[in-house]
GROMACS .gro file of N, CA and C in nm:
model
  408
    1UNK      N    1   2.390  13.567  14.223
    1UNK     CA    2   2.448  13.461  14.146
    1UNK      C    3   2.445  13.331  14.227
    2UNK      N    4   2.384  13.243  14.172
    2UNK     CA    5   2.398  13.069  14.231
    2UNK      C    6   2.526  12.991  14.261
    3UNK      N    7   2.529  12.981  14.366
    3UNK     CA    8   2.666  12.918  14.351
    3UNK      C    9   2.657  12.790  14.324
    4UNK      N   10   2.795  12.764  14.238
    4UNK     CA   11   2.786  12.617  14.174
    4UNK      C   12   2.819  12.502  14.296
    5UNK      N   13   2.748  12.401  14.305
    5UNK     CA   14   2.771  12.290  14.413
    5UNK      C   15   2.866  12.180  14.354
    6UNK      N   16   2.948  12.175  14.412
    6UNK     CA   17   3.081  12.070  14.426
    6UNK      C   18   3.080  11.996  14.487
    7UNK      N   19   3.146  11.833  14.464
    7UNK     CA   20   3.145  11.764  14.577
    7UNK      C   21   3.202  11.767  14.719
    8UNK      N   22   3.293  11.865  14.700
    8UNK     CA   23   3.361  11.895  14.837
    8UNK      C   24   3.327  12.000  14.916
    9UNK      N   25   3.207  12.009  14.885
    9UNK     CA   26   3.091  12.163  14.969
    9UNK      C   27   3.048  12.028  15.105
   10UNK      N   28   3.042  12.140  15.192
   10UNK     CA   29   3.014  12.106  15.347
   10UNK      C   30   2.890  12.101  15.291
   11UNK      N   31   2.863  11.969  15.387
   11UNK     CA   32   2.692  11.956  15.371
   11UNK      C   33   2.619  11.974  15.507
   12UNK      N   34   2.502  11.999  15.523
   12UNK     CA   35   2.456  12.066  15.635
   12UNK      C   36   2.506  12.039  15.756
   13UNK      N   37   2.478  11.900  15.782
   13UNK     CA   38   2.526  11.815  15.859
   13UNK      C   39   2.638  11.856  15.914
   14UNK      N   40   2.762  11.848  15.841
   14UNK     CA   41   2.914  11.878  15.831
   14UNK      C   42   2.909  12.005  15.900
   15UNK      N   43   2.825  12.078  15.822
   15UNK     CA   44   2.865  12.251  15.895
   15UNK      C   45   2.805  12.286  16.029
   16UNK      N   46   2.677  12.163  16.035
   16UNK     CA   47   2.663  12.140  16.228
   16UNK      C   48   2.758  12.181  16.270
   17UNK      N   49   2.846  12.072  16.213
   17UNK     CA   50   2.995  12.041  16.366
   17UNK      C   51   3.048  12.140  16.324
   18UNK      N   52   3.093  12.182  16.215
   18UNK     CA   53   3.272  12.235  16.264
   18UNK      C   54   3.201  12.402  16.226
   19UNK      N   55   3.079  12.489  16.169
   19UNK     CA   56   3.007  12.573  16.169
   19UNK      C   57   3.096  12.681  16.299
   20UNK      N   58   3.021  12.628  16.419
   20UNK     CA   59   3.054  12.698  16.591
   20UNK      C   60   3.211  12.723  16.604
   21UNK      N   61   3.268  12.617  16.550
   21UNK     CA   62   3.471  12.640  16.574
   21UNK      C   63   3.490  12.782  16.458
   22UNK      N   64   3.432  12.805  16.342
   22UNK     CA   65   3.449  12.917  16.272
   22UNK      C   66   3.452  13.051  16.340
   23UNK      N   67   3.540  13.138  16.365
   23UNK     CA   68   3.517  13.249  16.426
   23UNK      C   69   3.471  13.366  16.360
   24UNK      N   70   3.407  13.397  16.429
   24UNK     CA   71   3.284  13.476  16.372
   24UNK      C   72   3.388  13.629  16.296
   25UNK      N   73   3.355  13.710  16.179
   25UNK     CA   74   3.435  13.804  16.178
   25UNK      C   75   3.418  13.913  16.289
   26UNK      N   76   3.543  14.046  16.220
   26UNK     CA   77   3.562  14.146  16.324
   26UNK      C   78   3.488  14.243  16.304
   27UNK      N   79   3.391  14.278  16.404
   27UNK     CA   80   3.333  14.406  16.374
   27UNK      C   81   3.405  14.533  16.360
   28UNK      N   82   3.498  14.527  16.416
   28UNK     CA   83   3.605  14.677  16.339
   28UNK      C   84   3.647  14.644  16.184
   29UNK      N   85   3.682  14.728  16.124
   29UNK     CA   86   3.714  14.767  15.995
   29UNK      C   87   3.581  14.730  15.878
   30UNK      N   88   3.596  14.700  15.768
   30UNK     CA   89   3.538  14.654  15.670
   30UNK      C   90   3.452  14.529  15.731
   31UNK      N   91   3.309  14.539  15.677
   31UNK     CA   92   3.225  14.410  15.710
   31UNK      C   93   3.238  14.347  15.639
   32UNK      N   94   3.246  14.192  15.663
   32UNK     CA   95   3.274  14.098  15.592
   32UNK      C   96   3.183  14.018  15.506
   33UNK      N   97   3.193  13.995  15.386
   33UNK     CA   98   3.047  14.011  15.287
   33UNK      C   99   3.094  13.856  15.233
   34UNK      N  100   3.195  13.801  15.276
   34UNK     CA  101   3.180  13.656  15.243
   34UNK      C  102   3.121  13.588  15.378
   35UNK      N  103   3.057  13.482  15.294
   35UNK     CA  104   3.015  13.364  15.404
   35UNK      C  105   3.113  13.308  15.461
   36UNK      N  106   3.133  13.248  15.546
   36UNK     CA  107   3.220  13.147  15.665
   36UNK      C  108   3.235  13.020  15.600
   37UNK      N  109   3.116  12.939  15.554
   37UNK     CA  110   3.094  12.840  15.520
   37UNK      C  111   3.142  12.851  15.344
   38UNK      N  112   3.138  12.947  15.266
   38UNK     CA  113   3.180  12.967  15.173
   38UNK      C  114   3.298  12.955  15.170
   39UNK      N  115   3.375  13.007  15.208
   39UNK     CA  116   3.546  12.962  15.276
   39UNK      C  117   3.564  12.877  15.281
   40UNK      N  118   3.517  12.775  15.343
   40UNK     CA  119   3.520  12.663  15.375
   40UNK      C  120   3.521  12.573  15.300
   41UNK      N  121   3.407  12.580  15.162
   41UNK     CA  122   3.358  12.526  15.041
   41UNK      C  123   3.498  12.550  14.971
   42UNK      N  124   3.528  12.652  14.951
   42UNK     CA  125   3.677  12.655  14.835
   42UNK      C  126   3.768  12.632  14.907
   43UNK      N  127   3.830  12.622  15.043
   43UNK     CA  128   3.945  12.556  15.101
   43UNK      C  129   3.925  12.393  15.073
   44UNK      N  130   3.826  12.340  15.076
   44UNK     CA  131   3.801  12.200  15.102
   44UNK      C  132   3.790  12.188  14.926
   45UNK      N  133   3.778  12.270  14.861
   45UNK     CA  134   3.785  12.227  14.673
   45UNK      C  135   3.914  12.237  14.665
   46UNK      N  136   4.014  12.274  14.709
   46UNK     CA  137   4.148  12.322  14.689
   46UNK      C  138   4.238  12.172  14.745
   47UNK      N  139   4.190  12.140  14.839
   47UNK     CA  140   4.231  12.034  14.894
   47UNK      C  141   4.240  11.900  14.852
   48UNK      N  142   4.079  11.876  14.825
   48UNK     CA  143   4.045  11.756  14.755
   48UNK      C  144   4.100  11.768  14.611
   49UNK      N  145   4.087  11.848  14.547
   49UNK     CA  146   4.110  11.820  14.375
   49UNK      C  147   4.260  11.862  14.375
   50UNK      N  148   4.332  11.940  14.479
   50UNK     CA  149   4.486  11.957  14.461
   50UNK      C  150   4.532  12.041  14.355
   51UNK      N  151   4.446  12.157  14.305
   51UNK     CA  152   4.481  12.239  14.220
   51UNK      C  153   4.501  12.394  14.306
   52UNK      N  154   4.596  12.396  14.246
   52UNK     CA  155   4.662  12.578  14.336
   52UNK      C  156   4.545  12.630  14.365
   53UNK      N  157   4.589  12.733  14.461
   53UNK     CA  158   4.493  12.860  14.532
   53UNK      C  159   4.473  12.922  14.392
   54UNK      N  160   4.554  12.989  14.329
   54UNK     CA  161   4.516  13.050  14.250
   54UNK      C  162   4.431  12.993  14.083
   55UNK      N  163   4.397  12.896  14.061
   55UNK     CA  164   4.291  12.822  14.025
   55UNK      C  165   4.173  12.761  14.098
   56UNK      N  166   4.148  12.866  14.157
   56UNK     CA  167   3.974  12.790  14.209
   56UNK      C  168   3.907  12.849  14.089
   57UNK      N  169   3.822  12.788  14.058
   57UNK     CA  170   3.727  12.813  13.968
   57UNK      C  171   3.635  13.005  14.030
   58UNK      N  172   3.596  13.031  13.957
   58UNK     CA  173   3.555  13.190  13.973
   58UNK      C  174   3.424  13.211  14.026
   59UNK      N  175   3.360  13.076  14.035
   59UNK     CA  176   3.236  13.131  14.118
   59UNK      C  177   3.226  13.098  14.283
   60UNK      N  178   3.420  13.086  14.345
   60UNK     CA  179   3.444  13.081  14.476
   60UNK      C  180   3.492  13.215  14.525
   61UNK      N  181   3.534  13.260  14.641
   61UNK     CA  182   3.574  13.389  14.638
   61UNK      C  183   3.712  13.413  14.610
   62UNK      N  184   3.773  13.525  14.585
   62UNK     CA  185   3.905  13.567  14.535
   62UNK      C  186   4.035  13.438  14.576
   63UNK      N  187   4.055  13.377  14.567
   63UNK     CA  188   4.134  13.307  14.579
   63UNK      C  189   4.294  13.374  14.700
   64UNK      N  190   4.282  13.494  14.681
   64UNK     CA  191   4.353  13.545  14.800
   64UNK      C  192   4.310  13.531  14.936
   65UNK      N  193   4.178  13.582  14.914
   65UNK     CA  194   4.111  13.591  15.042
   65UNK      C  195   4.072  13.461  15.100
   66UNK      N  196   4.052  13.316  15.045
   66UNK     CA  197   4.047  13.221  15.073
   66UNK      C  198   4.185  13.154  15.140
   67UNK      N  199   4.310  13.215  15.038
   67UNK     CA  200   4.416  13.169  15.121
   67UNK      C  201   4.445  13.242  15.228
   68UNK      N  202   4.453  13.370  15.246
   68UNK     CA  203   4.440  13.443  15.394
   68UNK      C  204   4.359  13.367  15.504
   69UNK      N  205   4.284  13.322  15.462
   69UNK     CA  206   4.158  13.268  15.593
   69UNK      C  207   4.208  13.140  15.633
   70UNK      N  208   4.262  13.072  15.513
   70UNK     CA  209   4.320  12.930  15.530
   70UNK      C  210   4.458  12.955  15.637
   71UNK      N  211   4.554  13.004  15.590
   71UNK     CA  212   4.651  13.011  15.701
   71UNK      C  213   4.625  13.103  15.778
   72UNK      N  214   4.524  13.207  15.811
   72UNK     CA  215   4.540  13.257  15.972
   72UNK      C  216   4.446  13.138  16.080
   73UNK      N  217   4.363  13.064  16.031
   73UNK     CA  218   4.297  12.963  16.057
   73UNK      C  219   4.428  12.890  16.135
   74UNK      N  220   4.529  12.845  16.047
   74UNK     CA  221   4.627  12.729  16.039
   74UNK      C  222   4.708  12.801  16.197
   75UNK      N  223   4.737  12.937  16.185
   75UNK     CA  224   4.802  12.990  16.272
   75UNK      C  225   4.732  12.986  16.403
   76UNK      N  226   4.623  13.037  16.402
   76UNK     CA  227   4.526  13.029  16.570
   76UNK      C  228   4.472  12.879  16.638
   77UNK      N  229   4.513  12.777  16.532
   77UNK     CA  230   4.494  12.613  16.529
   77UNK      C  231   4.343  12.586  16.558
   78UNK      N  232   4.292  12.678  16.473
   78UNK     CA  233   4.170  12.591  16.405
   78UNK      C  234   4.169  12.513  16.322
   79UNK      N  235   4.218  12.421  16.247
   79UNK     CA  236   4.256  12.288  16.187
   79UNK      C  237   4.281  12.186  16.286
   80UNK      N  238   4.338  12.200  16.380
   80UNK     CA  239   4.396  12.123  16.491
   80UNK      C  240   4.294  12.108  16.585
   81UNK      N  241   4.207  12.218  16.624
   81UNK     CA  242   4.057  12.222  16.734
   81UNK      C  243   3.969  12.093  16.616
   82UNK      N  244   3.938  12.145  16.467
   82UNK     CA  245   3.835  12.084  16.403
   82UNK      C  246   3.886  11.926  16.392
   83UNK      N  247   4.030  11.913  16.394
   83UNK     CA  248   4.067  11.729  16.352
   83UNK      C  249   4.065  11.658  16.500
   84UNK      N  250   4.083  11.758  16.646
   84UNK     CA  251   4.040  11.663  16.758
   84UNK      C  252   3.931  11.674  16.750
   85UNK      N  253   3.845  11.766  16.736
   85UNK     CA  254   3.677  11.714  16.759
   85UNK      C  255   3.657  11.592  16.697
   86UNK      N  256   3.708  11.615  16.555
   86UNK     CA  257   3.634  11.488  16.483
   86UNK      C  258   3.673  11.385  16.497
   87UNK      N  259   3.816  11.379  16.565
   87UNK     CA  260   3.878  11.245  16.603
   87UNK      C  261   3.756  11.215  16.686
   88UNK      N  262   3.773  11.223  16.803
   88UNK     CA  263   3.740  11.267  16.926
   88UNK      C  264   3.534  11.176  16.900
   89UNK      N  265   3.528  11.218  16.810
   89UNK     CA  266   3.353  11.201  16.784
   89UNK      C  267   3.361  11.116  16.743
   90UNK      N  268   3.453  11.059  16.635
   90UNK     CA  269   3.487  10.888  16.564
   90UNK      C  270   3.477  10.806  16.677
   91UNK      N  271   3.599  10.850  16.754
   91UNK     CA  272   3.640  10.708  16.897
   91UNK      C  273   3.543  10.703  16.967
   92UNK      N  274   3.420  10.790  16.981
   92UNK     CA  275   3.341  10.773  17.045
   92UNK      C  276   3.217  10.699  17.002
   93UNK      N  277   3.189  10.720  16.893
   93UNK     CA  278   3.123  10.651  16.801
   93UNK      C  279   3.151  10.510  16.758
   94UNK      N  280   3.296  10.429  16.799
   94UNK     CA  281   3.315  10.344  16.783
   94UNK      C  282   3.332  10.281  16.945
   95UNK      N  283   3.283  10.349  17.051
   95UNK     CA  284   3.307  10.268  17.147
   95UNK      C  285   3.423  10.298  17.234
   96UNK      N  286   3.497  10.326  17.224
   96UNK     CA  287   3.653  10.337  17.214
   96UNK      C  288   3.649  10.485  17.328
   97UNK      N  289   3.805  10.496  17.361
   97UNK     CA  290   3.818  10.615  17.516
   97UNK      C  291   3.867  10.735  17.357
   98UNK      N  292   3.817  10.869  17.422
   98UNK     CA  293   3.837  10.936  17.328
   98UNK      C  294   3.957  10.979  17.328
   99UNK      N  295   4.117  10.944  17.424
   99UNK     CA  296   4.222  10.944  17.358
   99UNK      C  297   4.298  10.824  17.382
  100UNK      N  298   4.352  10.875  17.246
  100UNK     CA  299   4.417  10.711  17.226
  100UNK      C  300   4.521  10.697  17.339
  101UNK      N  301   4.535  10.520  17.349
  101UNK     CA  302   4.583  10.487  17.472
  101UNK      C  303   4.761  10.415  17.410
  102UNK      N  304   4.774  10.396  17.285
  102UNK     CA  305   4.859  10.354  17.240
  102UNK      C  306   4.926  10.422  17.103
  103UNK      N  307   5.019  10.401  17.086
  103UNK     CA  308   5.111  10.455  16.975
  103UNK      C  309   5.180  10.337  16.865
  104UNK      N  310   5.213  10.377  16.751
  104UNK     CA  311   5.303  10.314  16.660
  104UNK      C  312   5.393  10.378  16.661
  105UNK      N  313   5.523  10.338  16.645
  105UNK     CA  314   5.667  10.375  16.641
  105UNK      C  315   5.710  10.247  16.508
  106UNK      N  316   5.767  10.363  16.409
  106UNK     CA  317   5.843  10.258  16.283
  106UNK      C  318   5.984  10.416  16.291
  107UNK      N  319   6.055  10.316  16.223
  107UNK     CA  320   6.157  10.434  16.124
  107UNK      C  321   6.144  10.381  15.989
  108UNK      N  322   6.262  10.467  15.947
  108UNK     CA  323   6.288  10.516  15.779
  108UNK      C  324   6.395  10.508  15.754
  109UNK      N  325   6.456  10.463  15.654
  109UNK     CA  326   6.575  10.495  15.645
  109UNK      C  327   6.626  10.630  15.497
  110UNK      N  328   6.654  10.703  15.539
  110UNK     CA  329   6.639  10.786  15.413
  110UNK      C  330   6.756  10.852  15.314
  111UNK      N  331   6.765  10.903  15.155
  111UNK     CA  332   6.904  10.898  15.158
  111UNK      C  333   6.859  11.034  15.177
  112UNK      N  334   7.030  11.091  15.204
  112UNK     CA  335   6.991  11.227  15.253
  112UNK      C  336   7.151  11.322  15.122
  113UNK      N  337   7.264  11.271  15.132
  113UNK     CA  338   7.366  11.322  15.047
  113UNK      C  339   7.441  11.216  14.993
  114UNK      N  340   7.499  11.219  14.912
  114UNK     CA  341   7.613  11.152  14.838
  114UNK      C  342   7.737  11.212  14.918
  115UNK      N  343   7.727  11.303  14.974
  115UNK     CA  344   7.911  11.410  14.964
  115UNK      C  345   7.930  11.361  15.130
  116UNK      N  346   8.000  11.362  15.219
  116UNK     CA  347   8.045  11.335  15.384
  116UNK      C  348   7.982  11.451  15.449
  117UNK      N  349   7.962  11.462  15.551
  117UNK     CA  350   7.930  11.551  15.639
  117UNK      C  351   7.820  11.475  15.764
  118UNK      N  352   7.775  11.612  15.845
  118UNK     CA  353   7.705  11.531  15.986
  118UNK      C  354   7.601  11.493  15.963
  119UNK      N  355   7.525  11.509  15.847
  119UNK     CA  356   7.424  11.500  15.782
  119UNK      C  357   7.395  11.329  15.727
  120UNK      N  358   7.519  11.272  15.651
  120UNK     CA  359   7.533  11.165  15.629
  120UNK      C  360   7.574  11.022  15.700
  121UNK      N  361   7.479  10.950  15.752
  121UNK     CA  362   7.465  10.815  15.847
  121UNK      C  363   7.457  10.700  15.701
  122UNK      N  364   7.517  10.588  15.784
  122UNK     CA  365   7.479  10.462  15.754
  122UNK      C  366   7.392  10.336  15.795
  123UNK      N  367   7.298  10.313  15.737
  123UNK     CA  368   7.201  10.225  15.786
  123UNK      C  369   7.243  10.096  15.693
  124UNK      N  370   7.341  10.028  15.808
  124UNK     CA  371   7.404   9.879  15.812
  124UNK      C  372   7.305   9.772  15.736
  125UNK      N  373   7.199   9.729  15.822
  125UNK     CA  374   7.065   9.671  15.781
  125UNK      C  375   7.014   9.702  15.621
  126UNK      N  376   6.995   9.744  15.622
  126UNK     CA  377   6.965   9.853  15.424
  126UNK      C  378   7.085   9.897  15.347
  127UNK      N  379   7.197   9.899  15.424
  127UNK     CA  380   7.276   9.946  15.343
  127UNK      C  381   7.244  10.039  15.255
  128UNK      N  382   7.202  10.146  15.323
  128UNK     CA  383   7.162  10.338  15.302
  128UNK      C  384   7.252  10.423  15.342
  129UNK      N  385   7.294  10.476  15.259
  129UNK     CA  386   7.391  10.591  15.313
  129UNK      C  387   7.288  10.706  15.333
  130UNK      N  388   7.288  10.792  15.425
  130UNK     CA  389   7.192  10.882  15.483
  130UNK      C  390   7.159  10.896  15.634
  131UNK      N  391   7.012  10.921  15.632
  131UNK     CA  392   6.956  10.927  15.785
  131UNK      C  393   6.868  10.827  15.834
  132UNK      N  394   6.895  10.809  15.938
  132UNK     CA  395   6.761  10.759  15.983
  132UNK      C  396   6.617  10.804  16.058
  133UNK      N  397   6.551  10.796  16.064
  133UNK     CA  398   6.447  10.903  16.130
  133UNK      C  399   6.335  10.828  16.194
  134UNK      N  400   6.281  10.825  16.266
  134UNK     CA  401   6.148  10.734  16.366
  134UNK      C  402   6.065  10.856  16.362
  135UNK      N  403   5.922  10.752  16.375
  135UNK     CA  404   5.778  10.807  16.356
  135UNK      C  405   5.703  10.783  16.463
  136UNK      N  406   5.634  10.838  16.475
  136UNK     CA  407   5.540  10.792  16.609
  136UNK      C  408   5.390  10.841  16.511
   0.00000   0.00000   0.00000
């Protein structure tokens, strides 16, 4: 069966880079009869269009097994290896030291309850009853 091409399919290029960070499956138990890069194709359709795991369209694989791969991925921080590489290849590509040398710091002011407790601050400036919280 052909698989249908989407705009959010890795294109060759793409699967250059982040292809090698994919870990290869386990040769104990059951062999693994999905592609790597196929995974990849319906995590990244799930993402971009923002429709549940359990609506991928049917010519991706089981929608379980895509979310299994997605969070044990999330757990061993392969998401986190693939977004410094690509940072990492941007800043370099622009010239730039490949880690950043500076930060932004803002806050928020947020409401958090109506009712008293340790939970509830006042932000004087805004006149917010709630929290405040800083970002980096």
């Amino acid at each position: 069966m052909q698989n249908k091409i989407y705009k959010s399919d890795v294109t060759d290029s793409e699967w250059s880079i982040v292809g090698p960070l994919i870990p290869e499956p386990k040769t104990n138990g059951r062999h693994a009869t999905i592609p790597r890069r196929r995974l990849l194709d319906a995590m990244f359709y799930v993402t971009k269009t923002g429709c549940g795991w359990e609506w991928l369209p049917h010519d991706f694989p089981n929608w379980k097994t895509v979310y299994h791969y997605f969070r044990l991925w999330r757990l061993i921080g392969l998401w986190q290896q693939i977004h410094d590489l690509l940072r990492a290849a941007v800043r370099k590509a622009l010239g730039r030291n490949v880690q950043p040398s500076a930060a932004i710091i803002d806050s928020q002011s947020v409401k958090t309850t109506y009712v008293g407790g340790p939970e509830r601050g006042f932000d004087g400036g805004k006149k917010v009853n709630g929290r405040k919280r800083h970002l980096v």
